[in-house]
């Protein structure tokens, strides 16, 4: 069946459920696991009139710290579950693209991620990374 799962997370409570379920599935299947979190390109953070200019180094540092915290949480849960898990921080890509490209590059045969299940205008305006994947 599945041999290598990619578990995508943004660190949210909803994404944590996907992490837990993905690790349980991997354990059942005796599959390899790679957990990924993605950081959008810094330039995307500067779009619009209401932006605040911060030094690039500060933004990069904050993004790196956030990714490390998210992935450390996944590592902890994976150890508690008895499942080995490699973690990766995909930098400078929109989440959907980073997830798909990483899954292809490391030959994952299943992507596990959560979706808010938005519909209508909320889906139109807020989007869905899960739908894009």
CSV table of N, CA and C in Angstrom, one decimal, residues 37 39 57-73 89 91:
chain,number,residue,atom,x,y,z
A,37,UNK,N,6.5,21.8,6.8
A,37,UNK,CA,5.8,23.1,7.0
A,37,UNK,C,6.4,24.0,6.0
A,39,UNK,N,7.0,28.0,4.4
A,39,UNK,CA,7.0,29.4,4.6
A,39,UNK,C,6.9,30.2,3.3
A,57,UNK,N,15.9,40.3,7.7
A,57,UNK,CA,16.5,39.4,8.6
A,57,UNK,C,15.5,39.0,9.7
A,58,UNK,N,14.8,40.0,10.2
A,58,UNK,CA,13.8,39.8,11.3
A,58,UNK,C,12.7,38.8,10.8
A,59,UNK,N,12.2,39.1,9.6
A,59,UNK,CA,11.1,38.2,9.0
A,59,UNK,C,11.6,36.8,8.8
A,60,UNK,N,12.8,36.6,8.3
A,60,UNK,CA,13.4,35.3,8.1
A,60,UNK,C,13.6,34.6,9.4
A,61,UNK,N,14.1,35.3,10.4
A,61,UNK,CA,14.3,34.7,11.7
A,61,UNK,C,13.0,34.3,12.3
A,62,UNK,N,12.0,35.1,12.2
A,62,UNK,CA,10.7,34.8,12.8
A,62,UNK,C,10.1,33.5,12.1
A,63,UNK,N,10.2,33.5,10.7
A,63,UNK,CA,9.7,32.4,10.0
A,63,UNK,C,10.4,31.1,10.3
A,64,UNK,N,11.7,31.2,10.5
A,64,UNK,CA,12.5,30.0,10.8
A,64,UNK,C,12.2,29.5,12.2
A,65,UNK,N,12.0,30.4,13.2
A,65,UNK,CA,11.7,30.1,14.6
A,65,UNK,C,10.3,29.4,14.6
A,66,UNK,N,9.3,30.0,13.9
A,66,UNK,CA,8.0,29.4,13.8
A,66,UNK,C,8.0,28.0,13.2
A,67,UNK,N,8.8,27.8,12.1
A,67,UNK,CA,8.9,26.5,11.5
A,67,UNK,C,9.5,25.5,12.4
A,68,UNK,N,10.6,25.9,13.1
A,68,UNK,CA,11.3,25.0,14.1
A,68,UNK,C,10.3,24.6,15.2
A,69,UNK,N,9.5,25.5,15.7
A,69,UNK,CA,8.6,25.2,16.8
A,69,UNK,C,7.5,24.2,16.3
A,70,UNK,N,7.0,24.4,15.1
A,70,UNK,CA,6.0,23.6,14.5
A,70,UNK,C,6.5,22.2,14.3
A,71,UNK,N,7.7,22.1,13.7
A,71,UNK,CA,8.3,20.8,13.4
A,71,UNK,C,8.8,20.1,14.7
A,72,UNK,N,9.2,20.8,15.7
A,72,UNK,CA,9.6,20.2,17.0
A,72,UNK,C,8.4,19.5,17.6
A,73,UNK,N,7.2,20.2,17.5
A,73,UNK,CA,5.9,19.6,18.0
A,73,UNK,C,5.6,18.3,17.3
A,89,UNK,N,11.5,22.0,6.5
A,89,UNK,CA,11.0,23.4,6.4
A,89,UNK,C,11.2,23.8,4.9
A,91,UNK,N,11.1,26.6,2.4
A,91,UNK,CA,11.1,28.1,2.5
A,91,UNK,C,10.9,28.7,1.1
